[in-house]
Coordinates of C-alpha atoms in Angstrom, one line a residue:
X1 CA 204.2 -47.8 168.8
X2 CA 202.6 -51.1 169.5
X3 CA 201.9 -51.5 173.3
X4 CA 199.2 -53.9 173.1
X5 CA 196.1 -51.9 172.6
X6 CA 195.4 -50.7 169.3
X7 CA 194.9 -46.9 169.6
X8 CA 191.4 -45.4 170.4
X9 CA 189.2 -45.0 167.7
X10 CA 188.3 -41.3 167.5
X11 CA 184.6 -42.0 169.1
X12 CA 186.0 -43.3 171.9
X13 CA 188.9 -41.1 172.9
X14 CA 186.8 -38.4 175.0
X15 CA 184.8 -41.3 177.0
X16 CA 188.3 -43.1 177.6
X17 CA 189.8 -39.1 178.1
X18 CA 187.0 -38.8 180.8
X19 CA 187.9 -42.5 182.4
X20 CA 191.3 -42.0 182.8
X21 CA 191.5 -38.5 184.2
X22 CA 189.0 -39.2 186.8
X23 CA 191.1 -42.7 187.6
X24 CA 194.0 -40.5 187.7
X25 CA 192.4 -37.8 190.2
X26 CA 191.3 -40.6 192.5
X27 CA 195.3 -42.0 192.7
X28 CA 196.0 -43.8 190.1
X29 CA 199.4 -42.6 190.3
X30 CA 200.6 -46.1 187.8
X31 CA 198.6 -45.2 185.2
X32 CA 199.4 -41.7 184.9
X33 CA 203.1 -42.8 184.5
X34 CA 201.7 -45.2 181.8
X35 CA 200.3 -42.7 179.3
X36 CA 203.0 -40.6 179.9
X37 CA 205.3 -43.2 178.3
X38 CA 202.9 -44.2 175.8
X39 CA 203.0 -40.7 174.7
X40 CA 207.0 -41.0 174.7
X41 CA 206.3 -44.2 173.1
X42 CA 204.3 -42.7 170.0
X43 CA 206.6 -40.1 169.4
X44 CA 209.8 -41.7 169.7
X45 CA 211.1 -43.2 166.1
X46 CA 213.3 -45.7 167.7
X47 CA 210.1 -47.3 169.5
X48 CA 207.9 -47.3 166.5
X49 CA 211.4 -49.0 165.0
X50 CA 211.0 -51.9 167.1
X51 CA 208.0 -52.8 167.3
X52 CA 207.5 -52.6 163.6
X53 CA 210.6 -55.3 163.2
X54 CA 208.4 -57.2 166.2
X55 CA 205.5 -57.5 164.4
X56 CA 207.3 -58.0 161.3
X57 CA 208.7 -60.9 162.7
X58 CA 205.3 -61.9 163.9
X59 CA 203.6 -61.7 161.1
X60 CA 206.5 -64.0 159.4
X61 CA 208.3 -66.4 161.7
X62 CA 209.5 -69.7 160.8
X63 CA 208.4 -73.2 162.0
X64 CA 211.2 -73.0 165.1
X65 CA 209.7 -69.6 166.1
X66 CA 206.6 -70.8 166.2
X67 CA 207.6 -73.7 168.5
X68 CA 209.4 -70.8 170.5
X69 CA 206.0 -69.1 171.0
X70 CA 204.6 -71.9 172.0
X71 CA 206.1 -73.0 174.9
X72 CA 206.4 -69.4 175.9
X73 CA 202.4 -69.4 175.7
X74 CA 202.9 -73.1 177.7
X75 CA 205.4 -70.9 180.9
X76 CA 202.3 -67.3 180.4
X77 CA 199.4 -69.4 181.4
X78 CA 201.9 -71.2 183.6
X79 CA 202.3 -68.1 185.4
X80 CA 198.7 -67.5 185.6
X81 CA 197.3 -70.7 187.3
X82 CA 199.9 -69.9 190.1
X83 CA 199.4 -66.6 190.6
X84 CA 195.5 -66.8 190.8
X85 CA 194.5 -70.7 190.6
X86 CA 193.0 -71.0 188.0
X87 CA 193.1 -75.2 187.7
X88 CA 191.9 -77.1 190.3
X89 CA 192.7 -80.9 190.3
X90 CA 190.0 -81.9 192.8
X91 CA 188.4 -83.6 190.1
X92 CA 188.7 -84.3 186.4
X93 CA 189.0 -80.9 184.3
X94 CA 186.7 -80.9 181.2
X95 CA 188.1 -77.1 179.7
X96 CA 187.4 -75.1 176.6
X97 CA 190.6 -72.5 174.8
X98 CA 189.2 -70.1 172.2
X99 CA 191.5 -68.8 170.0
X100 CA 194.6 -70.4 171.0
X101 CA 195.2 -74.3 169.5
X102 CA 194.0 -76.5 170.6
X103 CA 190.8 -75.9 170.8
X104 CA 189.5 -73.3 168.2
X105 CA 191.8 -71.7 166.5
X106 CA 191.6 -70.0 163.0
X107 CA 192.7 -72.1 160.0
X108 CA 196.1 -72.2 159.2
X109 CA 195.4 -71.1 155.7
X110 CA 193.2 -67.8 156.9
X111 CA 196.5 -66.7 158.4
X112 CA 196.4 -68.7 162.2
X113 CA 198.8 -70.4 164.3
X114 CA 200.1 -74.2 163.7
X115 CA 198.9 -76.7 166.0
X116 CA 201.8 -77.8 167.8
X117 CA 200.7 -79.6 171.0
X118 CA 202.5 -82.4 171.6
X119 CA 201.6 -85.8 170.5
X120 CA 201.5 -87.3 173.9
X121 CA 198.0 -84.9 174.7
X122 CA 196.3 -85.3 171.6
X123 CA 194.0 -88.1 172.2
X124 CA 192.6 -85.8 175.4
X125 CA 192.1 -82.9 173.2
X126 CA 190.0 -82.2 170.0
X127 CA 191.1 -78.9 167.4
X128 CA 188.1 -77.0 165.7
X129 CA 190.1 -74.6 163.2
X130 CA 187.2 -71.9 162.5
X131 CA 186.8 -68.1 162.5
X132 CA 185.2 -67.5 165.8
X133 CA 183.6 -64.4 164.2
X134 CA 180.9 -66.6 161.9
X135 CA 179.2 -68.4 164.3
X136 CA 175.7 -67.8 164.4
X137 CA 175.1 -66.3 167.7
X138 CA 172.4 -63.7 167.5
X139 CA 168.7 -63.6 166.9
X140 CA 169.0 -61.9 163.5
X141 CA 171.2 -63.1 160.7
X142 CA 171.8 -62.9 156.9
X143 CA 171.5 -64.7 154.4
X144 CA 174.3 -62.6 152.3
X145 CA 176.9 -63.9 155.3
X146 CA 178.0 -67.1 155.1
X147 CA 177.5 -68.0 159.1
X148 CA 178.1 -71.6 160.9
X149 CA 175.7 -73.2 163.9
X150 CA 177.9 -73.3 167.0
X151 CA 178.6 -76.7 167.8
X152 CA 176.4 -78.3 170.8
X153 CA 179.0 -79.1 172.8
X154 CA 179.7 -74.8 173.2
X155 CA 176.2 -73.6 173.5
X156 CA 175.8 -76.0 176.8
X157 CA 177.2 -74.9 179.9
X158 CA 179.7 -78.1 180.9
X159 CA 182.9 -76.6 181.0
X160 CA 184.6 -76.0 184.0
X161 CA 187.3 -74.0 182.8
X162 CA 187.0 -71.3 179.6
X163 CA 189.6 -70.0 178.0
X164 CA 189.2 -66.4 176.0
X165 CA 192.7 -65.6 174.5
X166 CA 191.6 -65.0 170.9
X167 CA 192.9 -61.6 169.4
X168 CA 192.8 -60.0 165.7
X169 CA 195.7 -61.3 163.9
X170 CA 197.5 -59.4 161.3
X171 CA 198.2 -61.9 159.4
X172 CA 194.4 -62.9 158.8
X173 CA 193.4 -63.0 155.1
X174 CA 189.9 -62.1 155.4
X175 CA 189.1 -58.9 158.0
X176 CA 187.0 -55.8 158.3
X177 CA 188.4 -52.8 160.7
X178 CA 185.4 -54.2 163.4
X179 CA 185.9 -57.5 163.9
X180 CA 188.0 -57.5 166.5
X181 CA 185.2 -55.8 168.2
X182 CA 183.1 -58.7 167.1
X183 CA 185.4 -61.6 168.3
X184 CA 185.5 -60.1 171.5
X185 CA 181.9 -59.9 171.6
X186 CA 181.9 -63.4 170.0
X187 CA 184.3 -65.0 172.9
X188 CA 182.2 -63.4 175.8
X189 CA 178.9 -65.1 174.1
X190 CA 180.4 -68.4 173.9
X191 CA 182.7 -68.3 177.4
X192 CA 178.9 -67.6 178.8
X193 CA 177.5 -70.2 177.0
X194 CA 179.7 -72.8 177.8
X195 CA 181.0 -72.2 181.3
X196 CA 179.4 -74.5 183.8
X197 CA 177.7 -73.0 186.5
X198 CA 180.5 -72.7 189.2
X199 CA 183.2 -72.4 186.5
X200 CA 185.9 -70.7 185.6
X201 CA 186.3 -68.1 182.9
X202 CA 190.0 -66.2 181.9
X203 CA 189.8 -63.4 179.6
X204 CA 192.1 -61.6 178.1
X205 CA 191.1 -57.8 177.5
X206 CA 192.8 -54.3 177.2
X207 CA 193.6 -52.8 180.5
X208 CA 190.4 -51.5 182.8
X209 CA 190.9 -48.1 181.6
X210 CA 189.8 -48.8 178.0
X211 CA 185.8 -48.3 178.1
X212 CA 185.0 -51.6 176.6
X213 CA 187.3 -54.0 179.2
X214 CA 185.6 -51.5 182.0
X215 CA 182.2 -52.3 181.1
X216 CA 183.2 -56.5 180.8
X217 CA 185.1 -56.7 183.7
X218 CA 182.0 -55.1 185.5
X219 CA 180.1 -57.8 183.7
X220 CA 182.2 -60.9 185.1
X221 CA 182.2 -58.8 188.4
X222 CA 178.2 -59.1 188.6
X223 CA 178.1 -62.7 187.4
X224 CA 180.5 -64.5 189.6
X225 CA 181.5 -64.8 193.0
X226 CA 185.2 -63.9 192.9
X227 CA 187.2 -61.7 190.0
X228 CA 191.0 -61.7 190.0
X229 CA 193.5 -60.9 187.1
X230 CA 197.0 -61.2 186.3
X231 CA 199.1 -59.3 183.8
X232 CA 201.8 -61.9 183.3
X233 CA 205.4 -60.5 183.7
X234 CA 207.2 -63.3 181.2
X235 CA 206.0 -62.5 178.0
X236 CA 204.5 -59.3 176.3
X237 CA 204.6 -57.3 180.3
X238 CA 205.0 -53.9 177.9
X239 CA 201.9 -54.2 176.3
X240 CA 198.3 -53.0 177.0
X241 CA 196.4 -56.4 177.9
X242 CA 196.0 -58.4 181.0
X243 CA 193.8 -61.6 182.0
X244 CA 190.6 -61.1 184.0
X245 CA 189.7 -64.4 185.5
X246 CA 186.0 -64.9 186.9
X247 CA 185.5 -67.7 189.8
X248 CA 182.0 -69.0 190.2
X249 CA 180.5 -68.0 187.0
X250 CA 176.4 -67.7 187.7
X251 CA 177.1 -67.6 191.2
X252 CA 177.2 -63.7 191.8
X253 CA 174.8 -61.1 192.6
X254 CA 173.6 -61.3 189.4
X255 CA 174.3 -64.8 188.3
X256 CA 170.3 -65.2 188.0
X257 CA 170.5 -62.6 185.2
X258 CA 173.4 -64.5 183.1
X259 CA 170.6 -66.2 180.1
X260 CA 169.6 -62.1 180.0
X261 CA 172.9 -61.3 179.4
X262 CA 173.9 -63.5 176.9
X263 CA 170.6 -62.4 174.5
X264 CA 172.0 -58.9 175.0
X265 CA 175.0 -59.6 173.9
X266 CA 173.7 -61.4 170.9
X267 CA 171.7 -58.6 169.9
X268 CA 174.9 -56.5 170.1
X269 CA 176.9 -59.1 168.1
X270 CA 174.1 -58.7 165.3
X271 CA 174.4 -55.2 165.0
X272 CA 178.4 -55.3 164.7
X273 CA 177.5 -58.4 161.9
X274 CA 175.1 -56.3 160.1
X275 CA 174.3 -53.2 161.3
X276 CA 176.3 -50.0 159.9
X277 CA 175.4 -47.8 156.9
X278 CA 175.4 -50.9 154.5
X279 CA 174.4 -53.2 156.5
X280 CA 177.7 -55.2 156.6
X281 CA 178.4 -54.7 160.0
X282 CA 179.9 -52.0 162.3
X283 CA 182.4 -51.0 165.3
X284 CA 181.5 -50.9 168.4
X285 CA 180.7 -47.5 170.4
X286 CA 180.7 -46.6 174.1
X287 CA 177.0 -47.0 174.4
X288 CA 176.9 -50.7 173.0
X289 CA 177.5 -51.7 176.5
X290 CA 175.1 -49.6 178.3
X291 CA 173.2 -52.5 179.2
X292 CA 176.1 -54.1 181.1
X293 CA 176.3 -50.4 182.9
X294 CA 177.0 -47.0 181.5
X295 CA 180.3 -44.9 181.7
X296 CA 177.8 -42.5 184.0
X297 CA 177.2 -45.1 186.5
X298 CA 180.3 -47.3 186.1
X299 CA 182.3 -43.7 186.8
X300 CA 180.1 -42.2 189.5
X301 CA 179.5 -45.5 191.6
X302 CA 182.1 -47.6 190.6
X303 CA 185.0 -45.6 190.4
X304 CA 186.9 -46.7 193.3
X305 CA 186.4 -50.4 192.7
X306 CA 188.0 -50.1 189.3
X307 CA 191.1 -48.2 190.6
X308 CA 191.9 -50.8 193.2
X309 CA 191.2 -53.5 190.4
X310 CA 193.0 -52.2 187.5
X311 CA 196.0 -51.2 189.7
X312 CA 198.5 -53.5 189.6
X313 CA 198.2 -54.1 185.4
X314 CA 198.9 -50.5 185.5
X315 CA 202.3 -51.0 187.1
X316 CA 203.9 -54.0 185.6
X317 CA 202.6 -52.2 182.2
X318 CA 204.4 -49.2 183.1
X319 CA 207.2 -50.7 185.0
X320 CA 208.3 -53.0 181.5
X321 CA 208.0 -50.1 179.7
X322 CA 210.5 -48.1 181.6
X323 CA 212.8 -51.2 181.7
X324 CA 212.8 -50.8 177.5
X325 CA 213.2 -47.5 177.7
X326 CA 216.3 -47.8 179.6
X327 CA 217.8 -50.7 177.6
X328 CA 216.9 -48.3 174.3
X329 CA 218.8 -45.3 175.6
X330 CA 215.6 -43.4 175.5
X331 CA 215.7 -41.5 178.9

């Protein structure tokens, strides 16, 4: 069953096993309905039916499809900015989109999405159609790996609004099993980068639960001065991802820290580009991200701040999933 979030690779189930059952002990009553109907959902043929045809269709739509998708992606982030405000018209907005055109968006021919804004924007807007994944953006690199110099205009922070909605497509022609750990890693270090100080940052991620979203939400936590989300309710509500959206970027307890973080995280993005056995690169593991805060500390001190936070992803996520349930006759 496809919900969103890939399954757990097998290093990470007991630290996300760990997570959840304290999160559950504590009351989070949501998400223990939620993997109970994931489990439903991974043993249920009908499910697995559907979402195979959804991804099937995906993976293969026409031109009017795509258009469809689109302007459904147009009413999501719609739904976003009024739910948690994220654009402010105050002044002139100057923002950056990763991973969703326009802005950068992987070629067309590598398996990405048509560009399909409409000719009335396009002379405010400017496409860069690259993998987001070989940009140089760590101290080490190699010369085996063909890698690109991030453009100036992302590695200074001018931005008042970043955009992080890039996720591993299926449809991608060249892919190894950990890169959609490294174009995570690869959004953060540019959304850091680039934000202005002050700005705004929207990520998507897996729900808090997941070890890695824990430790990166903590991360936008500590850099700015107010964190919000919103799992949108119009479009993909069933699946395991939400938007974490960081106000003030610099400006938080540890805003000071933010140049520190970003040399970390290139260090980590160096070891997922060539670390591993063969040095071609690796997956992440739970204590890549120590740095940010450990699973330890993030579940003997921080515990009740991620329960409150992650709360209401949990229940749309759940609530959708009982909705198709019903409509599939599962109950």
């Amino acid at each position: 069953m496809d919900t969103g979030s890939p399954r757990s690779r097998p290093h990470e189930q007991e630290c996300e096993r760990e997570l959840v059952r304290l999160l559950v002990e504590h009351g989070a009553t949501d998400l223990e309905r939620l993997i109970i109907l994931q489990d439903k959902g991974w043993n249920d043929t009908t499910t697995e039916l559907h979402f195979c045809k959804q991804r099937h269709t995906s993976d293969t739509c026409s031109p009017k499809l795509n258009l469809i998708w689109f302007k459904r992606m147009k009413i999501l982030f719609r739904e976003i900015d009024s739910n948690v405000d994220v654009v402010s018209f105050t002044h002139g907005l100057v923002f950056l989109d990763l991973g969703c055109s326009p802005g950068v968006s992987l070629p067309v021919e590598e398996g990405g999405h048509e560009f399909l804004l409409e000719s009335d924007y396009l002379t405010r807007f400017h496409l860069l159609s690259a993998n987001l994944t070989y940009f140089e953006l760590g101290p080490h690199c190699n010369d085996t790996v063909e890698l690109h110099r991030l453009p100036m205009y992302m590695s200074v922070p001018v931005f008042d609004l970043v955009l992080l909605d890039g996720h591993q497509l299926r449809t991608q022609t060249t892919s190894v099993p950990w890169d959609r750990d490294r174009l995570l890693i690869s959004q953060v270090i540019i959304g850091l980068k680039s934000v202005r100080q002050g700005g705004t940052l929207v990520v998507k991620l897996p729900l808090p639960h997941r070890h890695i979203a824990a430790r990166i939400i903590f991360l936008l936590r500590i850099l700015s001065n107010e964190l919000v989300g919103w799992k949108p309710l119009c479009m993909h509500a069933n699946r395991g991802q939400f938007y974490a959206v960081a106000k003030g970027v610099g400006e938080g307890k540890s805003g000071g820290n933010l140049q520190n973080y970003i040399e970390k995280l290139g260090l980590l993005w160096s070891a997922l580009t060539f670390g591993g056995e063969d040095n071609v690169g690796r997956a992440m593991v739970p204590e890549d991200l120590d740095f940010i805060i450990s699973m330890n500390d993030l579940r003997d001190h921080h515990l009740e701040w991620l329960l409150e936070y992650g709360k209401p992803f949990w229940k749309v996520q759940a609530n959708a999933m009982e909705r198709f349930y019903l409509k599939k006759g599962i109950y």
